[in-house]
Coordinates of C-alpha atoms in Angstrom, one line a residue:
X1 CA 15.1 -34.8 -28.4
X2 CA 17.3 -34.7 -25.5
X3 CA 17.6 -32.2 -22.3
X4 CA 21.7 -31.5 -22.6
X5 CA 22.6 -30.6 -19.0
X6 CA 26.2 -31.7 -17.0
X7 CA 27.3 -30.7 -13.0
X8 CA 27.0 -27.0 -13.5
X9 CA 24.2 -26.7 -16.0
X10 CA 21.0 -25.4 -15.3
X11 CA 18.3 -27.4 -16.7
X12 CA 16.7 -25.4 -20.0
X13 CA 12.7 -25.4 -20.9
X14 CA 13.7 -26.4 -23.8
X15 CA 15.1 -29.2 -25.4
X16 CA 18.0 -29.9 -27.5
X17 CA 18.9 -32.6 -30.3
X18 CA 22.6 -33.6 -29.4
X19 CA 23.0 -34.5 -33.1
X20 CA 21.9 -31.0 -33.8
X21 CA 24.7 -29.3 -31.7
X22 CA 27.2 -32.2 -33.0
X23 CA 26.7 -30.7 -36.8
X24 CA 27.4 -27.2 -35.2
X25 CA 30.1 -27.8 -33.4
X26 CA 31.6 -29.4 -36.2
X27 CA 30.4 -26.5 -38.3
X28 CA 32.5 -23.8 -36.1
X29 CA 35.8 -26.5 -36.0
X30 CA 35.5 -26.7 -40.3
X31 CA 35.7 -22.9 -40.9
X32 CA 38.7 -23.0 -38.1
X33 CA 40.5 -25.9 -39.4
X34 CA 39.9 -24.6 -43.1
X35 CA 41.3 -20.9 -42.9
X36 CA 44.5 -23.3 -41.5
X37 CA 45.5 -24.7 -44.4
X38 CA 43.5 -22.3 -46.8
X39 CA 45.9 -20.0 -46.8
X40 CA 48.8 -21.8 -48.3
X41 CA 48.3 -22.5 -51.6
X42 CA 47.3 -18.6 -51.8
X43 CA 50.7 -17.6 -50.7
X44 CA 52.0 -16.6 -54.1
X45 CA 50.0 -14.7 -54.8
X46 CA 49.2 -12.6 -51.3
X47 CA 53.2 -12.1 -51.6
X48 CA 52.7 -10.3 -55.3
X49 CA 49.9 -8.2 -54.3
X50 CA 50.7 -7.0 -51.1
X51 CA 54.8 -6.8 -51.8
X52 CA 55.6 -9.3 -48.8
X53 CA 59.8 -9.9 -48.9
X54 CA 60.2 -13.7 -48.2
X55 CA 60.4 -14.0 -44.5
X56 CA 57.7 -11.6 -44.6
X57 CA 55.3 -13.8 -46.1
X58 CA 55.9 -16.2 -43.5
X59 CA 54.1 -14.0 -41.0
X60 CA 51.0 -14.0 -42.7
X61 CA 50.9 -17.8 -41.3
X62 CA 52.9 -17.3 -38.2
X63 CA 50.3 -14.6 -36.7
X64 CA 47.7 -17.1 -36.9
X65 CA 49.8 -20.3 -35.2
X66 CA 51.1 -18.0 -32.3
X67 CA 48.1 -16.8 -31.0
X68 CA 46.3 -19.7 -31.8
X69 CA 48.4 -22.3 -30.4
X70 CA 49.1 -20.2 -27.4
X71 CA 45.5 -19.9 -26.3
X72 CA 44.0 -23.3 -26.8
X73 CA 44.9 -24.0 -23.4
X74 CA 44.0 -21.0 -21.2
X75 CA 40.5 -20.5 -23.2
X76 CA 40.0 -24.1 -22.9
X77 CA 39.9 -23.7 -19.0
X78 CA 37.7 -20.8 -19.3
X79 CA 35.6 -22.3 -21.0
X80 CA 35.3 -24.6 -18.1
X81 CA 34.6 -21.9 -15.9
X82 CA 32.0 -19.4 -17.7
X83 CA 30.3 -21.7 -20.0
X84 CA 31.4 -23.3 -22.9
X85 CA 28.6 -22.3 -24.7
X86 CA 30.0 -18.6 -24.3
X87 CA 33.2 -19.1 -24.9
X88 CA 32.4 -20.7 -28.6
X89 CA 30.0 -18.4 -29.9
X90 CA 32.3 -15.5 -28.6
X91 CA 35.3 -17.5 -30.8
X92 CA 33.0 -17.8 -33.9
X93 CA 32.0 -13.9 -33.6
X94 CA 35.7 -12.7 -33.4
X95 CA 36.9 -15.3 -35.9
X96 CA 34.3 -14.1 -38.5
X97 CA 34.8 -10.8 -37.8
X98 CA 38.7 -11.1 -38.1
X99 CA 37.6 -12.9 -41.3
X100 CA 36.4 -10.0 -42.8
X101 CA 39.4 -7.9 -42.1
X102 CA 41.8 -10.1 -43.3
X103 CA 39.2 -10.0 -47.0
X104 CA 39.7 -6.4 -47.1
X105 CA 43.4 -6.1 -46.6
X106 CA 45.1 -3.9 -48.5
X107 CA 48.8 -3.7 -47.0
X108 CA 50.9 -5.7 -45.3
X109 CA 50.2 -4.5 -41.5
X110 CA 46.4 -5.1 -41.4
X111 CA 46.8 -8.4 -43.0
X112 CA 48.8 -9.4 -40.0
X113 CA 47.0 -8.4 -37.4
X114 CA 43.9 -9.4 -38.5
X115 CA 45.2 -12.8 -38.8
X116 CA 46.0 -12.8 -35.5
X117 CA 43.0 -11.8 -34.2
X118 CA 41.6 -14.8 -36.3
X119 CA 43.9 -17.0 -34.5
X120 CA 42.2 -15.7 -31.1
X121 CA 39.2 -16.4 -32.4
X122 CA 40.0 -19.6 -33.9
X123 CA 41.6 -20.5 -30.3
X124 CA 38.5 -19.4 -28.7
X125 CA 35.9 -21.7 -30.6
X126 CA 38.4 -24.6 -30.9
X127 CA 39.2 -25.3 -27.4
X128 CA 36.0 -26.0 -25.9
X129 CA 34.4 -28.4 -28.8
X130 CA 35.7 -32.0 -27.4
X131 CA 34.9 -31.0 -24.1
X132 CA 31.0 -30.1 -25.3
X133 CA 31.2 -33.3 -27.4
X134 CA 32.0 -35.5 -24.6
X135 CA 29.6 -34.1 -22.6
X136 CA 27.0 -34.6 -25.2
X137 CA 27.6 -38.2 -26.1
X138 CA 28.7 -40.0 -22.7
X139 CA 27.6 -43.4 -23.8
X140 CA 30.8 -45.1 -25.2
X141 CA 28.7 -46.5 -28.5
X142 CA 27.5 -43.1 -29.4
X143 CA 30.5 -41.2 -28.1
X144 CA 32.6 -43.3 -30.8
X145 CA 30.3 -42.4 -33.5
X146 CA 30.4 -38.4 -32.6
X147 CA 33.8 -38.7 -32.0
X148 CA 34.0 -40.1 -35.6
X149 CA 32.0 -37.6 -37.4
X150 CA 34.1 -34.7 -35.9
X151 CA 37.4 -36.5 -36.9
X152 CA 36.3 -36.9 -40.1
X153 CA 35.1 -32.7 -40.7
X154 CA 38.4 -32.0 -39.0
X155 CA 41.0 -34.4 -41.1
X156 CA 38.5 -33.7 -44.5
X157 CA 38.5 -30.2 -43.8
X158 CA 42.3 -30.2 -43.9
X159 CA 43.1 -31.5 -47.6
X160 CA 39.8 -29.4 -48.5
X161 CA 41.6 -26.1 -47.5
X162 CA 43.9 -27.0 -50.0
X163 CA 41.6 -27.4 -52.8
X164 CA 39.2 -24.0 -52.0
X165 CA 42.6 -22.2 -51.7
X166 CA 43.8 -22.9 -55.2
X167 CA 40.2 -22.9 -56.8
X168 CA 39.0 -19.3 -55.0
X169 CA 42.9 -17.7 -55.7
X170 CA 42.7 -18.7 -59.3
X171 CA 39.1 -18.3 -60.3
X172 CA 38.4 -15.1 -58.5
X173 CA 40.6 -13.1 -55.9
X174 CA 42.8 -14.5 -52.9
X175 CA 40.6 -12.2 -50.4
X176 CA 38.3 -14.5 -51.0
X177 CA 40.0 -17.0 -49.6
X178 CA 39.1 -15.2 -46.1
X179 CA 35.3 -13.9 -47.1
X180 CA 33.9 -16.9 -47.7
X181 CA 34.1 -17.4 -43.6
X182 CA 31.6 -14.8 -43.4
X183 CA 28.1 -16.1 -44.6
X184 CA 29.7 -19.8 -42.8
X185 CA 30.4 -17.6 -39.6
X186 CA 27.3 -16.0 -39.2
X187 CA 25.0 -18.9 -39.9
X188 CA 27.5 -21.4 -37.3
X189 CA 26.8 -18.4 -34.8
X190 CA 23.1 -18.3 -34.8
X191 CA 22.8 -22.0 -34.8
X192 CA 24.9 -22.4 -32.2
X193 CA 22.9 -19.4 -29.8
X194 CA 19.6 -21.7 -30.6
X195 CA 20.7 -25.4 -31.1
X196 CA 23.5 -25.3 -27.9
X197 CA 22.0 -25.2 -24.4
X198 CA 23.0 -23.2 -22.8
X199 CA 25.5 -23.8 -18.9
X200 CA 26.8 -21.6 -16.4
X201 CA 30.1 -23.0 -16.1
X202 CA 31.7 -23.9 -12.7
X203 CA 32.5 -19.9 -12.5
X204 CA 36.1 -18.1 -12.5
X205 CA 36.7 -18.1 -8.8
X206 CA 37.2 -21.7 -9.1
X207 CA 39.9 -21.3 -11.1
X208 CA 40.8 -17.9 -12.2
X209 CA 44.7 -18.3 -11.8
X210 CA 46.0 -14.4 -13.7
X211 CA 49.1 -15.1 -13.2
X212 CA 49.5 -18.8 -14.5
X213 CA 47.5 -18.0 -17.1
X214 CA 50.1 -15.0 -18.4
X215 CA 52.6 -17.3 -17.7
X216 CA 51.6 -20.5 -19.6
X217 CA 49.8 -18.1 -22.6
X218 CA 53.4 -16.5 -22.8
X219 CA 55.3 -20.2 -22.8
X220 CA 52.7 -21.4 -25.7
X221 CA 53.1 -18.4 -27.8
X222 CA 56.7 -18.4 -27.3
X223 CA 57.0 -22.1 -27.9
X224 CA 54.9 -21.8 -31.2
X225 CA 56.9 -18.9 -32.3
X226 CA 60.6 -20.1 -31.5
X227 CA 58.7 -23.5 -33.8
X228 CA 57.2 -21.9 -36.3
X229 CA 60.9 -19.0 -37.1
X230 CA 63.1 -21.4 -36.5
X231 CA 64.5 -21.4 -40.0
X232 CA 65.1 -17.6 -40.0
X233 CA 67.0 -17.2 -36.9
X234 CA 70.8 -18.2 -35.8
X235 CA 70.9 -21.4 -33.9
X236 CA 71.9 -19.3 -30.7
X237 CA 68.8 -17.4 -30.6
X238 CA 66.6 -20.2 -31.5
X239 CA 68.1 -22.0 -28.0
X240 CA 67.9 -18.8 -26.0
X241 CA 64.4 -18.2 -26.7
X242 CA 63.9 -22.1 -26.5
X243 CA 65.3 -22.1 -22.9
X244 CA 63.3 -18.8 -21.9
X245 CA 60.3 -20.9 -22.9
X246 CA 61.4 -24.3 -20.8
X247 CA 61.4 -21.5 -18.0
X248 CA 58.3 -20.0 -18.4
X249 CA 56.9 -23.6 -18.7
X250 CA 58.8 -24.4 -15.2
X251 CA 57.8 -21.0 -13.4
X252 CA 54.1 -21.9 -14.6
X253 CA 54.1 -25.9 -13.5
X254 CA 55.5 -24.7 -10.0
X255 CA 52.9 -22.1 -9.9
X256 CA 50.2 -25.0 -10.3
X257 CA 51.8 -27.4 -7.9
X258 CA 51.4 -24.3 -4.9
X259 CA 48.4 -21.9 -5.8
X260 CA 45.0 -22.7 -4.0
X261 CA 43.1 -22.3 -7.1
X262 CA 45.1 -23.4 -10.0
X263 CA 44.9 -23.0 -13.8
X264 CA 45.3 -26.3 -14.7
X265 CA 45.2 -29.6 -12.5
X266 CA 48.4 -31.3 -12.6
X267 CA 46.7 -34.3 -11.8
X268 CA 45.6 -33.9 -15.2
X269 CA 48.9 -35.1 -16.2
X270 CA 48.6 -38.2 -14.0
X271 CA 46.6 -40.5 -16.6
X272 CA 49.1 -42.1 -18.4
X273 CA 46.1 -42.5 -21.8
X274 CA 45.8 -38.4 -22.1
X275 CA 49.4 -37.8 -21.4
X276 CA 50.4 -40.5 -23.7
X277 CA 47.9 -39.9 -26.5
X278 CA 49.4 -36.1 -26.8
X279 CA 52.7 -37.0 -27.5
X280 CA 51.6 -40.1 -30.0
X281 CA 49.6 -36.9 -31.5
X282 CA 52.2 -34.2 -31.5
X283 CA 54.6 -37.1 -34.0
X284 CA 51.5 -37.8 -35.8
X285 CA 50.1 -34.7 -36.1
X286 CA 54.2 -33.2 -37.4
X287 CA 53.3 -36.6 -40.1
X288 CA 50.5 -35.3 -41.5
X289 CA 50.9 -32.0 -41.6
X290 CA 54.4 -31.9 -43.0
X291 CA 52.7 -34.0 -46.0
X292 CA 50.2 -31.9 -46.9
X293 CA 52.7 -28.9 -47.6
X294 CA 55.5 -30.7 -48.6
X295 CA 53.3 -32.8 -50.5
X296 CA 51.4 -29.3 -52.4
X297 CA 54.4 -28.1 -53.0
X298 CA 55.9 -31.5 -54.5
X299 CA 52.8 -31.8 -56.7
X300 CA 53.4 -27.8 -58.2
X301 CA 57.0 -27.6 -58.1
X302 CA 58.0 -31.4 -59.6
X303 CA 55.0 -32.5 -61.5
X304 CA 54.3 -28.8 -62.5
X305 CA 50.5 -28.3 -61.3
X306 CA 48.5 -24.9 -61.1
X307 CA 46.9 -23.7 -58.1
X308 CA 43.4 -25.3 -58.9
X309 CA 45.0 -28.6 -60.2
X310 CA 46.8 -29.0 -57.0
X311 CA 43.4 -28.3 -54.8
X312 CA 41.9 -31.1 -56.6
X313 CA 45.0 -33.5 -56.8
X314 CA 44.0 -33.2 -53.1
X315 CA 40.6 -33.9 -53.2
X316 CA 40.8 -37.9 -52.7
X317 CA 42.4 -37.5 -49.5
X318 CA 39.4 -35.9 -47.6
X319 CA 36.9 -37.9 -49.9
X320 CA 38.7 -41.2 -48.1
X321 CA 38.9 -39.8 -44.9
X322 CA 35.2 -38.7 -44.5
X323 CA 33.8 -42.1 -45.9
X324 CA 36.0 -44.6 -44.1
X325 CA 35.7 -42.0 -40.8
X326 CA 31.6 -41.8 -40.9
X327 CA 31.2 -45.2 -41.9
X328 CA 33.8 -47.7 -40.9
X329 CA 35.8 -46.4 -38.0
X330 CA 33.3 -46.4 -35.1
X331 CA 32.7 -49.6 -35.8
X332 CA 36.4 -50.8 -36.2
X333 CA 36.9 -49.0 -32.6
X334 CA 33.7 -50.9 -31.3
X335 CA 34.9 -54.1 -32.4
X336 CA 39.0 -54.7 -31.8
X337 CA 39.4 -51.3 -29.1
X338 CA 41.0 -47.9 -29.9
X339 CA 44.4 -49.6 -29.2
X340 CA 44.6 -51.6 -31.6
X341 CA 42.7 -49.5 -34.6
X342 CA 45.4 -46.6 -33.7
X343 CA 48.3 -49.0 -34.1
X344 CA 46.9 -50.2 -37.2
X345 CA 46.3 -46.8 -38.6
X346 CA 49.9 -45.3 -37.5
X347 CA 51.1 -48.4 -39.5
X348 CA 49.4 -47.0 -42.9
X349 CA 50.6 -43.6 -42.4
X350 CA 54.0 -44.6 -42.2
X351 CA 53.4 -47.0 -45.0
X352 CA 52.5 -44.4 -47.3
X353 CA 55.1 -41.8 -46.0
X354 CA 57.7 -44.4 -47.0
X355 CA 56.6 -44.7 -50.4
X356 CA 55.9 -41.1 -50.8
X357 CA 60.1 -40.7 -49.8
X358 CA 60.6 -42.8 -53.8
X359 CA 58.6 -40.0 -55.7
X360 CA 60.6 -38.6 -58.6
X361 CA 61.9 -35.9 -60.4
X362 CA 60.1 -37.3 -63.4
X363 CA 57.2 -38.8 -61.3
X364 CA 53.4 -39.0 -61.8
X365 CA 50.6 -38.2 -59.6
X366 CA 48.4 -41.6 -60.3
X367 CA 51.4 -43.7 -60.0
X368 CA 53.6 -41.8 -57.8
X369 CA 51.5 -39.6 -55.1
X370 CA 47.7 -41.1 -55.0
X371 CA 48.8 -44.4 -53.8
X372 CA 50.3 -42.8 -50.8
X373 CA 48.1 -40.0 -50.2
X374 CA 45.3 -42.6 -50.1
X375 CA 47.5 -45.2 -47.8
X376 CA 48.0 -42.4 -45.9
X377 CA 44.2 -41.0 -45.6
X378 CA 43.1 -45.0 -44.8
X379 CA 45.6 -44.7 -41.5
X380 CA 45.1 -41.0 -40.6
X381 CA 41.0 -42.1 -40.6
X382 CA 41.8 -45.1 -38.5
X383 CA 44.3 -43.7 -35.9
X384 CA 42.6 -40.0 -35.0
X385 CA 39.3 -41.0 -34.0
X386 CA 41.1 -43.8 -31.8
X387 CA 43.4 -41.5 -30.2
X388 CA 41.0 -38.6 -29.6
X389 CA 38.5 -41.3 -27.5
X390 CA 41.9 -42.3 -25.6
X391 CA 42.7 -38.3 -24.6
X392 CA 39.3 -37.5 -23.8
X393 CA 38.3 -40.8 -22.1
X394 CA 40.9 -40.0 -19.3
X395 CA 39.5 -36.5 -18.1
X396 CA 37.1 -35.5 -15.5
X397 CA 33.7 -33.9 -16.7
X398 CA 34.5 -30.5 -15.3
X399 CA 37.9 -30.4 -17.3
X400 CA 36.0 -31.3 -20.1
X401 CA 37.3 -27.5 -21.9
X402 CA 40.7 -27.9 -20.1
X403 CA 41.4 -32.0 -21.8
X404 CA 39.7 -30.2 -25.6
X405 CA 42.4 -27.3 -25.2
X406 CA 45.3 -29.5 -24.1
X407 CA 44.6 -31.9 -27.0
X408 CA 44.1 -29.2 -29.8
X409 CA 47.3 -27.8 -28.2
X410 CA 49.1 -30.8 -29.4
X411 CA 48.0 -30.4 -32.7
X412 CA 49.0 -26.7 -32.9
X413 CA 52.8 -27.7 -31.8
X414 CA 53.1 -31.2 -33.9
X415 CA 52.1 -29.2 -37.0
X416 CA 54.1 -26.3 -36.6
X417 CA 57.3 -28.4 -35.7
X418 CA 56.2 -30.9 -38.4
X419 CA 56.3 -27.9 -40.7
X420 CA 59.7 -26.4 -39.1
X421 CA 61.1 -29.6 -39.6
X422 CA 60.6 -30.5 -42.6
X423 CA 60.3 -27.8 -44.9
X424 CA 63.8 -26.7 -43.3
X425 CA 65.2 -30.2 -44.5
X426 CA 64.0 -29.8 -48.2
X427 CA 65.2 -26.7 -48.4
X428 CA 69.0 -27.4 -47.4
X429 CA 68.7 -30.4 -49.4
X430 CA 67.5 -29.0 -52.3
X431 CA 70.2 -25.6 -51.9
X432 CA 72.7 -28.1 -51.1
X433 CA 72.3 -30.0 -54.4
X434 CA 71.9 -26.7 -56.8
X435 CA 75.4 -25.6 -55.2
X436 CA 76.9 -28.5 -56.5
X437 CA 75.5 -27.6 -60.0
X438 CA 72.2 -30.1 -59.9
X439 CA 69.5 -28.7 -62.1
X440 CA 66.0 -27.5 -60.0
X441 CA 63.7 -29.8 -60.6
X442 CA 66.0 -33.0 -60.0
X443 CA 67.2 -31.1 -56.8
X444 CA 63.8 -29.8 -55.3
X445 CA 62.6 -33.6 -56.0
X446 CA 65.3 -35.2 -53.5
X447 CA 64.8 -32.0 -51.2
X448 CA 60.9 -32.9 -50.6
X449 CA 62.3 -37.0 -50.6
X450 CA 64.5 -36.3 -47.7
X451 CA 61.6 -34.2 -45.8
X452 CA 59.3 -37.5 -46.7
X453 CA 61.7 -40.3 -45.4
X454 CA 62.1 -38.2 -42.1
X455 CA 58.3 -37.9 -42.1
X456 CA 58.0 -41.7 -42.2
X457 CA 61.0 -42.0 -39.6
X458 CA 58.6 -39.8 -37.3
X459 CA 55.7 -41.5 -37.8
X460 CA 57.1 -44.6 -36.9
X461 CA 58.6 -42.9 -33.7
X462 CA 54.6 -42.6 -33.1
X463 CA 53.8 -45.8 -33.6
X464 CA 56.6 -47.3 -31.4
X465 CA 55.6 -44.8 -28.4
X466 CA 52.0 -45.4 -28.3
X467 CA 52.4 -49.6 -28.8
X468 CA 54.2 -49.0 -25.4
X469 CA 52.4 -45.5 -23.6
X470 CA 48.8 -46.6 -24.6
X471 CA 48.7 -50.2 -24.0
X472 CA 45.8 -50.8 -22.0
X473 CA 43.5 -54.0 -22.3
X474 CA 40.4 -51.7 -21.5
X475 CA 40.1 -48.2 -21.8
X476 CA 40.3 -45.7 -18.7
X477 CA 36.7 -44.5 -17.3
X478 CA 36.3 -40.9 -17.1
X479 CA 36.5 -39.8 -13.5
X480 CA 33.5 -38.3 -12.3
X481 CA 33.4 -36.1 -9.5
X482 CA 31.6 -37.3 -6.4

């Protein structure tokens, strides 16, 4: 059993297990990172029973992403400053809670906001949990392995959204697609209050910036939102709200650069490995996320799979991801350097993206989708635990909360621009090719190959930046304080 203690902690009577809070931590992140994806293989059939009109329907994701994405990194610095501690088991009280409102829905309206509450929430327990896992494992050896085993809950939790969606929407009801967070919320809350020791945080006058915090929260949201519609709006209003954005981005760096007590560090931005791995993960993260919906919606639409068969089509991918994460990856980082494992692993995923781009109109899933779903799960499993070590290795201890919010930032924007993106591209494709008098199937097949082969184009944009923004023959050394 160890004491868990950093700068601004105050030593407990107590003692904690680290591996303890590492299985709680990753317990809170699951729930999160499951009522993400959760959600859309329900869609159907929230849209029959609550009357949602098409664009409507889209909100019932879009009120989640907004507020979620928006305050990763504000609550992520707060976190810094009253406790991280707090500011998770506050998240996993407000996401549960949320949970439960969104299970007991009955219109449109209530739906809505409670998922955005939910994102709050989700925001709230999300940003701080690299920041406390870093502080937890500080030797590199076991940081790798930690580091490993919440990569693998995170990218298995994904593909297993998928698979509780379909099976809880077909066998019983979609609300309880949302109620199952409750008994996981409430047991993740008391663990956490007795297995997490508890830390004071540095305190908000160190850093309680109001004013850049309404103005980055309002860029974020903005940013996620102008993302995440882009499909629905005129191209004008798409760049006018894009541009209002860049500004509120601008007004907020300058704020920064001049305030005595800022928000966010800028300095922060100085390490060329957390600068760098962000961008590799906003391409990857746009990758992987645009294949799991474009690839759900392949696998009902083309190959003609129910709800539950598509959740367990899935069901290799986070199988692959959780074994060759726990088991080989720490080791592989150990032994040739995160470099060179994230290289290896962008290669696979844009490996598998390029075969996924042949799938056909008259495809099958053993022949045609598991080989590159599982090429695909072999590099995601190689390249996100090597490029979470590479963000996180670059920031200070006291901006532990600050580095976690940043980075789940990333993933927030690569998905929802990954989604944008692609599902736009499928869908002109596909309308393009039933105008000229293609029947469905044939057409939504070359819709979803087009959004693949883009996919693979981005992924190999990752690749290509981080061979030349990460190279480093040894990894950066967090910066302590003195």
């Amino acid at each position: 059993m160890t004491v868990i203690a950093d700068s601004s902690t105050r030593i407990p009577q107590r003692t904690y297990s680290r591996w303890a809070a590492l299985v709680v931590l990753c317990a809170g992140t699951l729930m999160t990172i499951l009522d993400g994806n959760i959600v859309t293989v329900a869609m159907p059939a929230i849209q029959s029973d609550l009357g949602f009109s098409g664009p409507g329907l889209a909100w019932v994701v879009n009120a989640y992403l907004i507020p979620f994405g928006g305050l990763l990194l504000l609550v992520g610095r707060l976190g810094d400053l009253v406790g991280r501690k707090r500011m998770f088991t506050a998240g996993l009280a407000v996401f549960t809670a949320a949970s439960v409102l969104c299970g007991v829905a009955t219109d449109q309206e209530v739906l809505i906001a409670a998922r955005a509450v939910q994102g709050f929430g989700g925001a709230m327990t999300s940003a701080v949990v690299l920041g406390m896992l870093v502080a937890l494992f500080p030797e590199p050896r076991e940081q790798a392995r930690a580091i490993a085993v919440f990569s693998a809950v995170g990218a298995a939790g994904g593909a297993l959204g998928t698979f509780l969606g379909g099976a809880l929407t077909q066998l019983l009801d979609w609300h309880w697609i949302f109620l199952i967070n409750l008994p996981i919320g409430v047991a993740a809350w008391f663990a956490a209050v007795r297995v997490l020791a508890p830390e004071n945080g540095a305190g908000l006058g160190r850093g309680a910036d109001y004013p850049g915090a309404a103005l980055v929260t309002s860029a974020l949201m903005l940013t996620v939102y102008v993302i995440v519609g882009a499909g629905e709006r005129d191209g004008t209003a798409t760049a006018l709200l894009a541009l209002l954005a860049a500004a509120l981005f601008t007004g907020f760096v300058l704020r920064q650069a001049r305030t005595e007590r800022p928000l966010l560090r800028l300095r922060l931005f100085g390490s060329r490995l957390l600068s760098g791995a962000n961008a590799v993960q906003v391409l990857m993260i746009a990758t992987m996320f645009g294949f799991q919906f474009i690839g759900a919606l392949y696998v009902q639409r083309v190959l003609g799979y129910s709800e539950l068969a598509t959740g367990t089509a899935f069901l290799p991918a986070p199988v692959a991801i959780g074994l060759l994460m726990l088991f080989l990856s720490a080791r592989t980082i150990e032994r040739f350097g995160p470099y060179r494992v994230l290289l290896a692993g962008l290669v696979l995923i844009a490996a598998g993206m390029a075969l996924l781009s042949r799938a056909p109109a008259d495809g099958s899933y053993a022949a045609d989708f598991l080989p590159p779903m599982l090429l695909m799960s072999a590099g995601f499993a190689a390249a996100m635990p090597a490029l979470t070590g590479l963000a996180m290795s670059a920031a200070r201890e006291e901006d532990g909360g600050l580095a976690s919010g940043l980075f789940n930032t990333t993933q927030v924007v690569g998905g929802s621009l990954g989604l944008a993106v692609l599902s736009t591209l499928a869908a002109s494709r596909t309308d393009e090719l039933l105008g000229e008098g293609a029947e469905l199937v044939p057409a939504t097949a070359e819709g979803y190959q087009l959004a693949f082969r883009v996919a693979a184009a981005i992924a190999v944009a990752a690749l290509m930046f981080a061979a030349v923004a990460l190279r480093t023959r040894r990894p950066e050394q967090p910066r302590r304080r003195h």
